[in-house]
Amino acid sequence: MTILDWLFIGCCSAFLIAFVIALFSFALSFATAKDFNELKKRRPKNKQKRKRWQRNRQQLKKKKNAQVKRGIIFIVLSILFLSGGLYARYYQLTNLSKTDGNIIVQSYFVTDEVNKTLTSLQNGSDVGESKQKLMELTSLLASYGSSTPSNGLSKEGQTLLNRYYVQLREYGSNTYSLSEEQLNNQETVSTYINDLKRIEQTQKKVFKEFNVNETALKQKK
């Protein structure tokens, strides 16, 4: 379980405890108010007894006010705990985990390098060197694609990220197995460049879904 999972569980547990204490405090205040009203009706005529009656009346009044105050405090605390728990859950649903975030960032740079290598092949670069570089890069893509999205994400987020990972894995595996003869074929290279563009389209959807700053990534290239 992640820190956010524990935070969500902790906040929900604290909410329940605070809410129960608040309800109990209000219930006690109602009981005290009832005792106060009953005592108020039994005002003694004897001066000495009246002093004791007034003292008891004041004590009950203070007790009731303290119980109401405690109830309000715990109601406010329960709302804060609930808000904290819901925010933690919302954050988890809409933000990438550290592992997924690293994969998204690294795959962005690797796909860019793959595109540059394929483009250089179209421009007549050495096939042997390009093949070696492609094997290194695409093995990384296949490795990234074997990952599983975090269970803490929303269903939509998991589906989108899983689609992206599948594309990386399949593209990485297929490109890794290309022979030098195939890489010499301009039509084959063009096909793989077009396939990479489809991955980049999914990549942009992932960036949009999880608010990844692509501009900042471009500056690091």
Coordinates of C-alpha atoms in Angstrom, one line a residue:
M1 CA 0.0 0.0 0.0
T2 CA 1.2 3.5 -0.8
I3 CA 1.4 6.5 1.6
L4 CA -1.7 7.9 0.0
D5 CA -3.6 4.6 0.7
W6 CA -2.6 4.8 4.4
L7 CA -3.5 8.5 4.5
F8 CA -6.9 7.8 3.1
I9 CA -7.6 5.0 5.5
G10 CA -6.2 7.0 8.4
C11 CA -8.4 10.1 7.6
C12 CA -11.5 7.9 7.2
S13 CA -10.9 6.2 10.5
A14 CA -10.3 9.5 12.2
F15 CA -13.4 10.9 10.7
L16 CA -15.5 8.1 12.1
I17 CA -14.0 8.4 15.5
A18 CA -14.5 12.2 15.6
F19 CA -18.0 11.9 14.3
V20 CA -19.0 9.3 16.9
I21 CA -17.5 11.4 19.7
A22 CA -19.4 14.5 18.3
L23 CA -22.7 12.6 18.3
F24 CA -22.1 11.3 21.8
S25 CA -21.3 14.8 23.1
F26 CA -24.5 16.2 21.6
A27 CA -26.5 13.3 23.1
L28 CA -25.0 14.0 26.5
S29 CA -25.8 17.7 26.1
F30 CA -29.5 16.9 25.4
A31 CA -29.6 14.7 28.5
T32 CA -28.0 17.5 30.5
A33 CA -30.4 20.1 29.1
K34 CA -33.3 17.8 30.2
D35 CA -31.9 17.6 33.7
F36 CA -31.4 21.4 33.7
N37 CA -35.0 22.0 32.7
E38 CA -36.3 19.6 35.3
L39 CA -34.2 21.3 38.0
K40 CA -35.4 24.7 36.8
K41 CA -39.0 23.6 37.5
R42 CA -38.2 22.5 41.1
R43 CA -37.0 25.9 42.4
P44 CA -37.1 25.6 46.3
K45 CA -38.5 28.3 48.5
N46 CA -36.0 27.8 51.2
K47 CA -33.2 30.3 50.9
Q48 CA -30.4 27.9 51.8
K49 CA -31.7 25.2 49.5
R50 CA -32.1 27.8 46.8
K51 CA -28.4 28.6 46.9
R52 CA -27.6 24.9 46.4
W53 CA -30.2 24.8 43.6
Q54 CA -28.6 27.8 41.9
R55 CA -25.2 26.2 42.2
N56 CA -26.4 22.9 40.7
R57 CA -28.2 24.9 38.0
Q58 CA -25.0 26.7 37.0
Q59 CA -23.0 23.5 37.0
L60 CA -25.5 21.9 34.7
K61 CA -25.5 24.9 32.4
K62 CA -21.7 24.9 32.2
K63 CA -21.7 21.1 31.7
K64 CA -24.2 21.4 28.8
N65 CA -22.2 24.2 27.2
A66 CA -19.0 22.3 27.5
Q67 CA -20.7 19.2 25.9
V68 CA -22.1 21.3 23.0
K69 CA -18.7 23.0 22.5
R70 CA -16.9 19.6 22.4
G71 CA -19.5 18.3 19.9
I72 CA -19.0 21.2 17.6
I73 CA -15.2 20.8 17.8
F74 CA -15.4 17.2 16.9
I75 CA -17.9 17.9 14.1
V76 CA -15.4 20.4 12.6
L77 CA -12.5 17.8 13.1
S78 CA -14.6 15.1 11.4
I79 CA -15.2 17.4 8.4
L80 CA -11.5 18.2 8.2
F81 CA -10.5 14.5 8.4
L82 CA -13.2 13.6 5.8
S83 CA -12.0 16.4 3.4
G84 CA -8.4 15.3 3.8
G85 CA -9.3 11.7 3.1
L86 CA -11.3 12.6 0.0
Y87 CA -8.6 14.9 -1.3
A88 CA -6.0 12.1 -0.8
R89 CA -8.2 9.7 -2.8
Y90 CA -8.9 12.3 -5.5
Y91 CA -5.1 13.1 -5.8
Q92 CA -4.4 9.4 -6.1
L93 CA -7.1 8.9 -8.8
T94 CA -5.8 11.7 -10.9
N95 CA -2.0 11.7 -10.5
L96 CA 0.6 9.3 -11.6
S97 CA 2.5 7.2 -9.1
K98 CA 6.3 7.7 -8.9
T99 CA 6.8 4.5 -10.9
D100 CA 4.3 5.4 -13.6
G101 CA 5.6 9.0 -13.8
N102 CA 9.2 7.8 -14.3
I103 CA 8.1 5.5 -17.1
I104 CA 6.1 8.2 -18.8
V105 CA 9.1 10.6 -18.7
Q106 CA 11.7 8.1 -19.7
S107 CA 9.6 6.6 -22.6
Y108 CA 9.1 10.2 -23.9
F109 CA 12.9 10.6 -24.3
V110 CA 13.4 7.1 -25.6
T111 CA 10.6 7.4 -28.3
D112 CA 12.2 10.7 -29.4
E113 CA 15.6 9.0 -29.8
V114 CA 14.0 6.1 -31.7
N115 CA 12.3 8.6 -34.1
K116 CA 15.7 10.4 -34.6
T117 CA 17.4 7.0 -35.3
L118 CA 14.8 5.9 -37.8
T119 CA 14.8 9.3 -39.5
S120 CA 18.6 9.2 -39.8
L121 CA 18.2 5.8 -41.6
Q122 CA 16.0 7.5 -44.1
N123 CA 18.8 10.0 -44.6
G124 CA 21.4 7.3 -45.3
S125 CA 23.1 6.6 -41.9
D126 CA 25.0 3.4 -41.2
V127 CA 22.5 0.5 -40.9
G128 CA 24.7 -1.5 -38.6
E129 CA 25.2 1.3 -36.0
S130 CA 21.5 2.3 -36.3
K131 CA 20.4 -1.3 -35.7
Q132 CA 22.5 -1.5 -32.5
K133 CA 21.2 1.7 -31.2
L134 CA 17.6 0.7 -32.0
M135 CA 18.1 -2.6 -30.2
E136 CA 19.2 -0.7 -27.1
L137 CA 16.3 1.8 -27.2
T138 CA 13.5 -0.6 -28.1
S139 CA 14.5 -3.0 -25.4
L140 CA 13.9 -0.2 -23.0
L141 CA 10.5 0.5 -24.5
A142 CA 9.6 -3.2 -24.3
S143 CA 10.7 -3.1 -20.6
Y144 CA 8.5 0.0 -19.9
G145 CA 5.6 -1.7 -21.6
S146 CA 5.7 -4.7 -19.4
S147 CA 4.7 -2.5 -16.4
T148 CA 1.2 -2.4 -14.9
P149 CA -0.5 0.9 -14.1
S150 CA -1.0 1.8 -10.4
N151 CA -4.3 0.4 -9.0
G152 CA -4.8 3.7 -7.3
L153 CA -5.7 5.5 -10.6
S154 CA -9.2 5.9 -11.8
K155 CA -10.5 3.3 -14.3
E156 CA -10.2 5.7 -17.2
G157 CA -6.6 6.5 -16.2
Q158 CA -5.7 2.9 -15.8
T159 CA -7.2 2.0 -19.2
L160 CA -5.4 4.9 -21.0
L161 CA -2.1 4.1 -19.3
N162 CA -2.4 0.4 -20.0
R163 CA -3.1 1.1 -23.7
Y164 CA 0.1 3.2 -23.8
Y165 CA 2.1 0.5 -22.1
V166 CA 0.8 -2.2 -24.6
Q167 CA 1.8 0.1 -27.5
L168 CA 5.3 0.5 -26.1
R169 CA 5.7 -3.2 -25.5
E170 CA 4.5 -4.3 -28.9
Y171 CA 6.5 -1.6 -30.7
G172 CA 9.6 -2.2 -28.7
S173 CA 9.5 -6.0 -29.4
N174 CA 8.7 -5.6 -33.1
T175 CA 11.4 -3.0 -33.7
Y176 CA 14.0 -4.9 -31.7
S177 CA 13.7 -7.9 -34.1
L178 CA 14.2 -5.9 -37.3
S179 CA 17.0 -7.2 -39.4
E180 CA 19.5 -5.0 -41.3
E181 CA 17.9 -6.0 -44.5
Q182 CA 14.5 -4.6 -43.2
L183 CA 16.1 -1.5 -42.0
N184 CA 17.6 -0.9 -45.4
N185 CA 14.0 -0.9 -46.8
Q186 CA 12.7 2.7 -46.8
E187 CA 9.1 1.6 -46.8
T188 CA 9.6 -0.5 -43.7
V189 CA 11.4 2.4 -41.9
S190 CA 8.5 4.7 -42.9
T191 CA 6.0 2.3 -41.5
Y192 CA 7.7 2.2 -38.1
I193 CA 8.0 5.9 -38.0
N194 CA 4.2 6.1 -38.6
D195 CA 3.6 3.5 -35.9
L196 CA 5.7 5.7 -33.6
K197 CA 3.5 8.7 -34.4
R198 CA 0.5 6.7 -33.1
I199 CA 2.3 6.0 -29.9
E200 CA 3.1 9.7 -29.6
Q201 CA -0.6 10.5 -30.0
T202 CA -1.5 8.2 -27.1
Q203 CA 1.4 9.8 -25.2
K204 CA -0.1 13.3 -25.6
K205 CA -3.4 11.9 -24.2
V206 CA -1.6 10.6 -21.2
F207 CA 0.1 14.0 -20.7
K208 CA -3.3 15.7 -20.9
E209 CA -5.0 13.2 -18.6
F210 CA -2.3 13.5 -15.9
N211 CA -1.3 17.1 -16.4
V212 CA 2.3 16.3 -17.5
N213 CA 4.2 19.4 -18.7
E214 CA 5.4 18.4 -22.1
T215 CA 7.0 21.9 -22.6
A216 CA 9.3 21.3 -19.7
L217 CA 10.2 17.9 -21.0
K218 CA 11.0 19.4 -24.5
Q219 CA 13.4 21.8 -22.8
K220 CA 15.4 18.9 -21.3
K221 CA 16.0 17.2 -24.7

